[in-house]
Short mmCIF file of N, CA and C in Angstrom, two decimals:
data_model
loop_
_atom_site.label_atom_id
_atom_site.label_comp_id
_atom_site.label_asym_id
_atom_site.label_seq_id
_atom_site.Cartn_x
_atom_site.Cartn_y
_atom_site.Cartn_z
N MET I 75 113.77 112.05 86.73
CA MET I 75 113.00 111.59 85.58
C MET I 75 113.38 112.45 84.38
N THR I 76 113.43 111.84 83.20
CA THR I 76 113.77 112.57 81.98
C THR I 76 112.51 113.19 81.39
N ASP I 77 112.71 114.03 80.38
CA ASP I 77 111.57 114.70 79.74
C ASP I 77 110.62 113.74 79.04
N ASP I 78 111.11 112.56 78.67
CA ASP I 78 110.26 111.61 77.94
C ASP I 78 109.51 110.66 78.87
N GLY I 79 109.47 110.94 80.15
CA GLY I 79 108.71 110.12 81.09
C GLY I 79 109.46 108.90 81.60
N ARG I 80 110.73 108.82 81.32
CA ARG I 80 111.55 107.69 81.78
C ARG I 80 112.24 108.07 83.08
N ARG I 81 112.23 107.17 84.03
CA ARG I 81 112.90 107.38 85.30
C ARG I 81 114.10 106.45 85.37
N HIS I 82 115.25 107.00 85.67
CA HIS I 82 116.47 106.21 85.81
C HIS I 82 116.61 105.81 87.27
N VAL I 83 116.55 104.51 87.53
CA VAL I 83 116.59 103.99 88.89
C VAL I 83 118.00 103.49 89.15
N ARG I 84 118.69 104.15 90.09
CA ARG I 84 120.08 103.79 90.39
C ARG I 84 120.27 103.29 91.81
N ASP I 85 119.36 103.62 92.70
CA ASP I 85 119.49 103.24 94.11
C ASP I 85 119.30 101.74 94.28
N PRO I 86 120.27 101.03 94.89
CA PRO I 86 120.15 99.58 95.05
C PRO I 86 118.90 99.14 95.81
N GLN I 87 118.50 99.92 96.81
CA GLN I 87 117.31 99.56 97.58
C GLN I 87 116.05 99.70 96.72
N ALA I 88 116.00 100.72 95.88
CA ALA I 88 114.85 100.88 94.98
C ALA I 88 114.82 99.76 93.96
N ILE I 89 115.97 99.39 93.44
CA ILE I 89 116.03 98.30 92.47
C ILE I 89 115.58 97.01 93.14
N ARG I 90 116.06 96.77 94.35
CA ARG I 90 115.69 95.56 95.09
C ARG I 90 114.17 95.52 95.35
N ALA I 91 113.55 96.67 95.54
CA ALA I 91 112.11 96.73 95.81
C ALA I 91 111.29 96.18 94.66
N LEU I 92 111.84 96.18 93.46
CA LEU I 92 111.11 95.67 92.30
C LEU I 92 111.03 94.15 92.28
N ALA I 93 111.88 93.49 93.03
CA ALA I 93 111.96 92.03 92.99
C ALA I 93 110.88 91.38 93.85
N HIS I 94 109.65 91.70 93.57
CA HIS I 94 108.52 91.11 94.29
C HIS I 94 107.33 91.03 93.33
N PRO I 95 106.72 89.84 93.21
CA PRO I 95 105.64 89.69 92.23
C PRO I 95 104.44 90.60 92.48
N VAL I 96 104.10 90.85 93.73
CA VAL I 96 102.95 91.73 94.01
C VAL I 96 103.26 93.15 93.58
N ARG I 97 104.47 93.59 93.82
CA ARG I 97 104.84 94.97 93.43
C ARG I 97 104.83 95.13 91.92
N LEU I 98 105.33 94.14 91.22
CA LEU I 98 105.27 94.21 89.75
C LEU I 98 103.83 94.21 89.26
N ALA I 99 102.99 93.39 89.87
CA ALA I 99 101.58 93.34 89.49
C ALA I 99 100.91 94.69 89.77
N LEU I 100 101.26 95.32 90.88
CA LEU I 100 100.69 96.63 91.21
C LEU I 100 101.13 97.70 90.20
N LEU I 101 102.39 97.68 89.82
CA LEU I 101 102.86 98.64 88.81
C LEU I 101 102.11 98.45 87.49
N GLU I 102 101.91 97.19 87.12
CA GLU I 102 101.18 96.92 85.89
C GLU I 102 99.72 97.35 86.01
N ALA I 103 99.11 97.10 87.16
CA ALA I 103 97.72 97.50 87.37
C ALA I 103 97.58 99.02 87.28
N LEU I 104 98.49 99.75 87.91
CA LEU I 104 98.43 101.21 87.84
C LEU I 104 98.70 101.71 86.43
N SER I 105 99.54 101.01 85.71
CA SER I 105 99.79 101.38 84.31
C SER I 105 98.51 101.27 83.50
N GLY I 106 97.74 100.23 83.74
CA GLY I 106 96.51 100.03 83.00
C GLY I 106 95.36 100.92 83.44
N GLU I 107 95.30 101.19 84.74
CA GLU I 107 94.19 101.97 85.29
C GLU I 107 94.43 103.48 85.26
N GLY I 108 95.67 103.88 85.26
CA GLY I 108 95.99 105.31 85.39
C GLY I 108 96.12 105.67 86.85
N THR I 109 95.01 105.59 87.58
CA THR I 109 95.02 105.75 89.02
C THR I 109 94.14 104.65 89.62
N ALA I 110 94.47 104.26 90.84
CA ALA I 110 93.67 103.23 91.51
C ALA I 110 93.92 103.29 93.01
N THR I 111 92.89 102.99 93.77
CA THR I 111 93.02 102.89 95.21
C THR I 111 93.58 101.52 95.57
N ALA I 112 93.95 101.35 96.83
CA ALA I 112 94.43 100.04 97.30
C ALA I 112 93.34 98.99 97.13
N THR I 113 92.09 99.38 97.34
CA THR I 113 90.97 98.45 97.19
C THR I 113 90.85 98.00 95.74
N ARG I 114 90.94 98.92 94.80
CA ARG I 114 90.86 98.55 93.38
C ARG I 114 92.08 97.70 92.98
N CYS I 115 93.24 98.07 93.48
CA CYS I 115 94.45 97.28 93.20
C CYS I 115 94.28 95.85 93.70
N ALA I 116 93.69 95.69 94.88
CA ALA I 116 93.47 94.35 95.43
C ALA I 116 92.58 93.52 94.50
N GLU I 117 91.54 94.16 93.95
CA GLU I 117 90.66 93.47 93.00
C GLU I 117 91.44 93.05 91.74
N LEU I 118 92.30 93.92 91.28
CA LEU I 118 93.02 93.67 90.03
C LEU I 118 94.11 92.61 90.16
N VAL I 119 94.80 92.59 91.29
CA VAL I 119 95.94 91.67 91.43
C VAL I 119 95.63 90.44 92.27
N GLY I 120 94.43 90.38 92.84
CA GLY I 120 94.04 89.19 93.60
C GLY I 120 94.73 89.06 94.96
N GLU I 121 95.03 90.18 95.57
CA GLU I 121 95.65 90.19 96.90
C GLU I 121 94.72 90.92 97.86
N SER I 122 95.02 90.83 99.15
CA SER I 122 94.22 91.55 100.13
C SER I 122 94.52 93.04 100.06
N VAL I 123 93.59 93.84 100.56
CA VAL I 123 93.80 95.29 100.59
C VAL I 123 94.99 95.62 101.47
N ALA I 124 95.13 94.93 102.60
CA ALA I 124 96.25 95.19 103.51
C ALA I 124 97.59 94.89 102.83
N SER I 125 97.66 93.79 102.10
CA SER I 125 98.89 93.45 101.39
C SER I 125 99.19 94.50 100.32
N CYS I 126 98.18 94.88 99.56
CA CYS I 126 98.38 95.89 98.52
C CYS I 126 98.81 97.22 99.13
N SER I 127 98.20 97.61 100.22
CA SER I 127 98.57 98.86 100.88
C SER I 127 100.04 98.85 101.29
N PHE I 128 100.49 97.75 101.87
CA PHE I 128 101.89 97.62 102.26
C PHE I 128 102.81 97.77 101.06
N HIS I 129 102.52 97.04 100.00
CA HIS I 129 103.38 97.08 98.82
C HIS I 129 103.30 98.42 98.08
N LEU I 130 102.13 99.05 98.09
CA LEU I 130 102.01 100.38 97.49
C LEU I 130 102.87 101.38 98.25
N ARG I 131 102.87 101.31 99.57
CA ARG I 131 103.71 102.22 100.36
C ARG I 131 105.20 101.97 100.08
N THR I 132 105.56 100.71 99.89
CA THR I 132 106.96 100.40 99.56
C THR I 132 107.32 101.00 98.21
N LEU I 133 106.45 100.86 97.24
CA LEU I 133 106.71 101.45 95.92
C LEU I 133 106.78 102.97 96.00
N GLU I 134 105.94 103.57 96.85
CA GLU I 134 105.98 105.02 97.04
C GLU I 134 107.31 105.43 97.68
N LYS I 135 107.73 104.71 98.68
CA LYS I 135 108.99 105.01 99.38
C LYS I 135 110.16 105.08 98.42
N HIS I 136 110.14 104.25 97.39
CA HIS I 136 111.24 104.20 96.44
C HIS I 136 110.97 105.00 95.16
N GLY I 137 109.90 105.80 95.16
CA GLY I 137 109.66 106.74 94.07
C GLY I 137 109.01 106.19 92.82
N PHE I 138 108.47 104.95 92.88
CA PHE I 138 107.83 104.38 91.70
C PHE I 138 106.40 104.88 91.51
N ILE I 139 105.74 105.19 92.62
CA ILE I 139 104.36 105.68 92.56
C ILE I 139 104.20 106.84 93.53
N GLU I 140 103.06 107.53 93.40
CA GLU I 140 102.75 108.64 94.28
C GLU I 140 101.24 108.71 94.46
N ARG I 141 100.82 109.49 95.44
CA ARG I 141 99.39 109.72 95.64
C ARG I 141 98.85 110.57 94.50
N ALA I 142 97.66 110.23 94.06
CA ALA I 142 96.98 111.01 93.02
C ALA I 142 95.81 111.74 93.69
N PRO I 143 95.36 112.83 93.09
CA PRO I 143 94.19 113.52 93.66
C PRO I 143 92.99 112.58 93.70
N GLY I 144 92.26 112.61 94.79
CA GLY I 144 91.09 111.78 94.94
C GLY I 144 89.90 112.60 95.41
N THR I 145 88.75 111.97 95.45
CA THR I 145 87.56 112.64 95.93
C THR I 145 87.09 111.97 97.22
N GLY I 146 86.66 112.76 98.17
CA GLY I 146 86.16 112.20 99.42
C GLY I 146 87.24 111.41 100.15
N ARG I 147 86.89 110.20 100.51
CA ARG I 147 87.82 109.36 101.26
C ARG I 147 88.75 108.55 100.36
N GLU I 148 88.57 108.67 99.05
CA GLU I 148 89.43 107.95 98.11
C GLU I 148 90.86 108.43 98.22
N LYS I 149 91.78 107.47 98.21
CA LYS I 149 93.21 107.80 98.22
C LYS I 149 93.89 107.00 97.11
N PRO I 150 93.73 107.46 95.87
CA PRO I 150 94.30 106.71 94.74
C PRO I 150 95.81 106.91 94.61
N TRP I 151 96.40 105.99 93.87
CA TRP I 151 97.83 106.01 93.56
C TRP I 151 97.99 106.12 92.05
N ARG I 152 99.18 106.58 91.62
CA ARG I 152 99.52 106.62 90.19
C ARG I 152 101.03 106.45 90.04
N LEU I 153 101.43 106.06 88.85
CA LEU I 153 102.85 105.91 88.54
C LEU I 153 103.51 107.29 88.51
N THR I 154 104.78 107.34 88.89
CA THR I 154 105.51 108.59 88.78
C THR I 154 106.13 108.76 87.40
N SER I 155 106.28 107.66 86.67
CA SER I 155 106.80 107.73 85.31
C SER I 155 106.29 106.53 84.53
N THR I 156 106.31 106.64 83.21
CA THR I 156 105.80 105.56 82.38
C THR I 156 106.79 104.43 82.20
N THR I 157 108.09 104.71 82.36
CA THR I 157 109.13 103.71 82.15
C THR I 157 110.18 103.83 83.24
N GLN I 158 110.56 102.69 83.80
CA GLN I 158 111.62 102.64 84.81
C GLN I 158 112.85 102.02 84.17
N LEU I 159 113.93 102.75 84.09
CA LEU I 159 115.18 102.24 83.52
C LEU I 159 116.13 101.91 84.68
N ILE I 160 116.41 100.65 84.86
CA ILE I 160 117.27 100.24 85.96
C ILE I 160 118.72 100.42 85.55
N GLU I 161 119.42 101.25 86.31
CA GLU I 161 120.83 101.55 86.05
C GLU I 161 121.59 101.42 87.36
N PRO I 162 121.99 100.20 87.72
CA PRO I 162 122.64 100.01 89.02
C PRO I 162 124.01 100.67 89.09
N ALA I 163 124.43 100.95 90.31
CA ALA I 163 125.77 101.48 90.53
C ALA I 163 126.78 100.44 90.06
N PRO I 164 127.93 100.88 89.57
CA PRO I 164 128.92 99.93 89.03
C PRO I 164 129.70 99.17 90.10
N ASP I 165 129.44 99.44 91.36
CA ASP I 165 130.17 98.73 92.42
C ASP I 165 129.63 97.31 92.60
N ALA I 166 130.27 96.54 93.46
CA ALA I 166 129.90 95.14 93.66
C ALA I 166 128.46 95.00 94.15
N GLU I 167 128.04 95.86 95.08
CA GLU I 167 126.66 95.77 95.59
C GLU I 167 125.66 96.07 94.49
N GLY I 168 125.93 97.10 93.71
CA GLY I 168 125.02 97.46 92.63
C GLY I 168 124.89 96.35 91.60
N ARG I 169 126.01 95.74 91.24
CA ARG I 169 125.98 94.64 90.27
C ARG I 169 125.25 93.43 90.84
N ALA I 170 125.45 93.13 92.12
CA ALA I 170 124.79 91.98 92.74
C ALA I 170 123.28 92.18 92.82
N VAL I 171 122.86 93.37 93.20
CA VAL I 171 121.42 93.67 93.27
C VAL I 171 120.81 93.59 91.89
N ALA I 172 121.48 94.19 90.91
CA ALA I 172 120.95 94.17 89.54
C ALA I 172 120.86 92.74 89.02
N ALA I 173 121.85 91.92 89.30
CA ALA I 173 121.83 90.53 88.83
C ALA I 173 120.66 89.77 89.44
N ALA I 174 120.41 89.98 90.73
CA ALA I 174 119.30 89.29 91.39
C ALA I 174 117.96 89.75 90.83
N VAL I 175 117.81 91.04 90.62
CA VAL I 175 116.56 91.57 90.07
C VAL I 175 116.39 91.13 88.62
N ASP I 176 117.47 91.12 87.85
CA ASP I 176 117.39 90.64 86.47
C ASP I 176 116.88 89.20 86.42
N GLU I 177 117.42 88.35 87.29
CA GLU I 177 116.97 86.94 87.35
C GLU I 177 115.49 86.86 87.68
N PHE I 178 115.07 87.64 88.66
CA PHE I 178 113.67 87.66 89.06
C PHE I 178 112.78 88.11 87.90
N LEU I 179 113.16 89.21 87.24
CA LEU I 179 112.35 89.74 86.14
C LEU I 179 112.32 88.77 84.97
N LEU I 180 113.44 88.13 84.66
CA LEU I 180 113.44 87.13 83.59
C LEU I 180 112.52 85.97 83.92
N ASP I 181 112.53 85.51 85.16
CA ASP I 181 111.62 84.43 85.57
C ASP I 181 110.17 84.87 85.43
N GLN I 182 109.88 86.11 85.82
CA GLN I 182 108.51 86.64 85.71
C GLN I 182 108.07 86.66 84.25
N GLU I 183 108.92 87.19 83.37
CA GLU I 183 108.57 87.28 81.95
C GLU I 183 108.42 85.90 81.33
N ALA I 184 109.32 84.98 81.68
CA ALA I 184 109.21 83.62 81.15
C ALA I 184 107.90 82.98 81.61
N GLY I 185 107.51 83.23 82.85
CA GLY I 185 106.23 82.71 83.36
C GLY I 185 105.04 83.27 82.60
N ARG I 186 105.08 84.56 82.30
CA ARG I 186 104.00 85.18 81.52
C ARG I 186 103.90 84.54 80.14
N LEU I 187 105.05 84.38 79.50
CA LEU I 187 105.05 83.78 78.17
C LEU I 187 104.52 82.35 78.20
N ARG I 188 104.98 81.57 79.16
CA ARG I 188 104.51 80.19 79.26
C ARG I 188 103.00 80.13 79.51
N ALA I 189 102.50 81.01 80.36
CA ALA I 189 101.06 81.03 80.65
C ALA I 189 100.26 81.36 79.40
N TRP I 190 100.72 82.36 78.62
CA TRP I 190 100.02 82.71 77.39
C TRP I 190 100.04 81.55 76.41
N TRP I 191 101.20 80.97 76.17
CA TRP I 191 101.30 79.90 75.17
C TRP I 191 100.53 78.67 75.62
N ALA I 192 100.36 78.47 76.91
CA ALA I 192 99.58 77.33 77.40
C ALA I 192 98.09 77.52 77.13
N ARG I 193 97.61 78.77 77.14
CA ARG I 193 96.18 79.02 76.92
C ARG I 193 95.87 79.59 75.54
N ARG I 194 96.89 79.80 74.73
CA ARG I 194 96.72 80.45 73.43
C ARG I 194 95.69 79.76 72.55
N ASP I 195 95.69 78.44 72.49
CA ASP I 195 94.75 77.72 71.62
C ASP I 195 93.29 77.93 72.00
N ALA I 196 93.04 78.32 73.25
CA ALA I 196 91.67 78.56 73.70
C ALA I 196 91.19 79.97 73.35
N GLU I 197 92.07 80.81 72.86
CA GLU I 197 91.72 82.19 72.53
C GLU I 197 91.00 82.26 71.18
N ASP I 198 90.31 83.37 70.96
CA ASP I 198 89.68 83.60 69.67
C ASP I 198 90.77 83.68 68.59
N PRO I 199 90.46 83.18 67.38
CA PRO I 199 91.47 83.16 66.32
C PRO I 199 92.18 84.50 66.07
N PRO I 200 91.49 85.64 66.06
CA PRO I 200 92.24 86.89 65.81
C PRO I 200 93.36 87.13 66.83
N TRP I 201 93.07 86.85 68.11
CA TRP I 201 94.08 87.04 69.15
C TRP I 201 95.16 85.98 69.05
N ARG I 202 94.75 84.77 68.81
CA ARG I 202 95.70 83.66 68.69
C ARG I 202 96.65 83.91 67.51
N ASP I 203 96.08 84.35 66.39
CA ASP I 203 96.89 84.55 65.19
C ASP I 203 97.76 85.81 65.24
N ALA I 204 97.35 86.79 66.04
CA ALA I 204 98.10 88.05 66.11
C ALA I 204 99.36 87.94 66.96
N THR I 205 99.40 86.97 67.86
CA THR I 205 100.57 86.85 68.72
C THR I 205 101.62 85.95 68.08
N GLN I 206 102.84 86.20 68.45
CA GLN I 206 103.92 85.41 67.88
C GLN I 206 105.13 85.41 68.79
N MET I 207 106.00 84.48 68.53
CA MET I 207 107.28 84.41 69.21
C MET I 207 108.33 84.27 68.11
N SER I 208 109.38 85.05 68.21
CA SER I 208 110.42 84.95 67.19
C SER I 208 111.76 85.29 67.82
N GLY I 209 112.78 84.90 67.14
CA GLY I 209 114.13 85.22 67.56
C GLY I 209 115.00 85.40 66.33
N SER I 210 115.95 86.27 66.43
CA SER I 210 116.84 86.54 65.30
C SER I 210 118.25 86.78 65.81
N THR I 211 119.20 86.42 65.01
CA THR I 211 120.60 86.72 65.33
C THR I 211 121.16 87.56 64.20
N ALA I 212 121.82 88.64 64.56
CA ALA I 212 122.45 89.52 63.58
C ALA I 212 123.81 89.93 64.12
N TRP I 213 124.69 90.28 63.20
CA TRP I 213 126.02 90.75 63.59
C TRP I 213 125.95 92.26 63.67
N LEU I 214 126.00 92.80 64.90
CA LEU I 214 125.83 94.23 65.12
C LEU I 214 126.97 94.78 65.97
N THR I 215 127.19 96.07 65.84
CA THR I 215 128.11 96.76 66.74
C THR I 215 127.33 97.20 67.98
N ALA I 216 128.02 97.59 69.02
CA ALA I 216 127.35 98.10 70.22
C ALA I 216 126.49 99.31 69.88
N GLU I 217 126.97 100.15 68.98
CA GLU I 217 126.21 101.34 68.58
C GLU I 217 124.92 100.94 67.86
N GLU I 218 125.00 99.90 67.03
CA GLU I 218 123.81 99.45 66.32
C GLU I 218 122.79 98.82 67.28
N VAL I 219 123.27 98.14 68.31
CA VAL I 219 122.36 97.58 69.32
C VAL I 219 121.63 98.73 70.01
N ALA I 220 122.35 99.78 70.36
CA ALA I 220 121.72 100.94 70.97
C ALA I 220 120.70 101.57 70.03
N GLU I 221 121.03 101.64 68.74
CA GLU I 221 120.09 102.17 67.74
C GLU I 221 118.84 101.30 67.64
N LEU I 222 119.02 99.99 67.69
CA LEU I 222 117.89 99.06 67.67
C LEU I 222 116.96 99.31 68.86
N HIS I 223 117.55 99.47 70.04
CA HIS I 223 116.73 99.73 71.23
C HIS I 223 115.97 101.05 71.12
N GLU I 224 116.60 102.07 70.53
CA GLU I 224 115.92 103.34 70.33
C GLU I 224 114.72 103.19 69.38
N ALA I 225 114.89 102.40 68.32
CA ALA I 225 113.80 102.16 67.38
C ALA I 225 112.66 101.41 68.07
N LEU I 226 113.00 100.41 68.87
CA LEU I 226 111.96 99.68 69.61
C LEU I 226 111.27 100.59 70.62
N ALA I 227 112.03 101.48 71.25
CA ALA I 227 111.44 102.42 72.20
C ALA I 227 110.43 103.34 71.51
N ALA I 228 110.69 103.71 70.28
CA ALA I 228 109.74 104.56 69.53
C ALA I 228 108.44 103.82 69.29
N VAL I 229 108.53 102.53 68.96
CA VAL I 229 107.33 101.73 68.73
C VAL I 229 106.56 101.54 70.04
N THR I 230 107.26 101.24 71.11
CA THR I 230 106.55 101.05 72.38
C THR I 230 105.94 102.36 72.86
N GLU I 231 106.58 103.47 72.57
CA GLU I 231 106.00 104.77 72.92
C GLU I 231 104.65 104.94 72.23
N GLN I 232 104.60 104.61 70.94
CA GLN I 232 103.37 104.77 70.17
C GLN I 232 102.24 103.89 70.68
N PHE I 233 102.52 102.61 70.92
CA PHE I 233 101.46 101.68 71.25
C PHE I 233 101.27 101.43 72.74
N PHE I 234 102.30 101.56 73.53
CA PHE I 234 102.22 101.18 74.93
C PHE I 234 102.16 102.39 75.86
N VAL I 235 103.15 103.26 75.79
CA VAL I 235 103.26 104.34 76.75
C VAL I 235 102.12 105.32 76.62
N GLN I 236 101.77 105.71 75.41
CA GLN I 236 100.72 106.72 75.22
C GLN I 236 99.35 106.23 75.70
N ARG I 237 99.13 104.93 75.69
CA ARG I 237 97.83 104.39 76.10
C ARG I 237 97.82 103.85 77.52
N ALA I 238 98.98 103.85 78.17
CA ALA I 238 99.12 103.18 79.46
C ALA I 238 98.11 103.67 80.49
N GLY I 239 98.10 104.93 80.78
CA GLY I 239 97.23 105.43 81.83
C GLY I 239 95.99 106.14 81.36
N ASP I 240 95.68 106.05 80.08
CA ASP I 240 94.54 106.78 79.53
C ASP I 240 93.58 105.84 78.82
N PRO I 241 92.63 105.26 79.56
CA PRO I 241 91.68 104.34 78.94
C PRO I 241 90.92 104.95 77.76
N ALA I 242 90.74 106.27 77.76
CA ALA I 242 90.01 106.91 76.66
C ALA I 242 90.77 106.82 75.35
N GLY I 243 92.09 106.66 75.41
CA GLY I 243 92.89 106.58 74.20
C GLY I 243 93.03 105.17 73.63
N ARG I 244 92.35 104.21 74.24
CA ARG I 244 92.45 102.82 73.78
C ARG I 244 91.32 102.49 72.81
N PRO I 245 91.64 101.86 71.69
CA PRO I 245 90.59 101.51 70.73
C PRO I 245 89.63 100.47 71.30
N ASP I 246 88.43 100.45 70.77
CA ASP I 246 87.47 99.41 71.16
C ASP I 246 88.07 98.04 70.89
N GLY I 247 87.86 97.12 71.80
CA GLY I 247 88.35 95.76 71.64
C GLY I 247 89.79 95.56 72.06
N ALA I 248 90.45 96.63 72.54
CA ALA I 248 91.84 96.51 72.98
C ALA I 248 91.92 95.72 74.27
N ARG I 249 92.95 94.92 74.38
CA ARG I 249 93.23 94.14 75.60
C ARG I 249 94.67 94.42 76.02
N PRO I 250 94.98 94.20 77.29
CA PRO I 250 96.38 94.36 77.70
C PRO I 250 97.27 93.35 76.97
N VAL I 251 98.32 93.83 76.37
CA VAL I 251 99.27 92.99 75.64
C VAL I 251 100.65 93.28 76.21
N ARG I 252 101.39 92.23 76.50
CA ARG I 252 102.73 92.37 77.06
C ARG I 252 103.76 92.19 75.96
N LEU I 253 104.68 93.13 75.86
CA LEU I 253 105.80 93.03 74.93
C LEU I 253 107.07 92.93 75.77
N PHE I 254 107.85 91.91 75.52
CA PHE I 254 109.12 91.73 76.22
C PHE I 254 110.22 91.66 75.17
N THR I 255 111.20 92.51 75.29
CA THR I 255 112.33 92.46 74.37
C THR I 255 113.60 92.32 75.19
N ALA I 256 114.55 91.65 74.62
CA ALA I 256 115.86 91.51 75.26
C ALA I 256 116.89 91.28 74.18
N THR I 257 118.07 91.76 74.41
CA THR I 257 119.18 91.46 73.52
C THR I 257 120.28 90.83 74.36
N SER I 258 121.01 89.94 73.75
CA SER I 258 122.16 89.32 74.40
C SER I 258 123.26 89.16 73.37
N VAL I 259 124.44 88.98 73.83
CA VAL I 259 125.60 88.92 72.95
C VAL I 259 126.26 87.56 73.02
N GLY I 260 126.72 87.08 71.86
CA GLY I 260 127.53 85.88 71.83
C GLY I 260 126.78 84.57 71.77
N LEU I 261 125.53 84.58 71.33
CA LEU I 261 124.76 83.34 71.28
C LEU I 261 124.86 82.61 69.95
N SER I 262 125.38 83.26 68.95
CA SER I 262 125.46 82.64 67.63
C SER I 262 126.57 81.60 67.59
N THR I 263 126.34 80.53 66.84
CA THR I 263 127.37 79.51 66.69
C THR I 263 128.23 79.75 65.47
N GLY I 264 127.87 80.79 64.70
CA GLY I 264 128.66 81.11 63.51
C GLY I 264 129.94 81.85 63.87
N THR I 265 130.74 82.11 62.90
CA THR I 265 131.97 82.87 63.13
C THR I 265 131.92 84.15 62.33
N GLY I 266 132.68 85.13 62.77
CA GLY I 266 132.61 86.42 62.10
C GLY I 266 133.81 86.79 61.34
#
């Protein structure tokens, strides 16, 4: 893990472990709660305690979570880092695992977006009006794309990472908000 709380995930088995909806839901639940037992996780993600326990142990095995101090019989879990950076090995297996996980994660994010936009009109106007979807195309160098990601990381650090596991640091009326960013190359129909 780096000094800024980011963990670089390179092991193909650890990367593959992320390709499960319950595990992603558990990581998100722990991000919001700070610490939580398997019983609390089951309440949050709508799964059985046994299922959550199994998936929590899998996440622990691959270093995504760890046991947190508890009281009495409580056995809470917590994230080992605030951000997981997937960096697969450059070999064929690493690329194949990363491609499969990327597809899974893109499907998950697209599902989240579709679910929000399907229910958006039923939300209170401030929430409905505050959310948006946008896309932009710019002509950038690889170095500028990296600079863009660093700038976005600074914003997410301010609003997302610092508040992730600390409910006391969240303003009144705050709700979980998902931010998904992605960059891709070569989608413009213009010429350079």
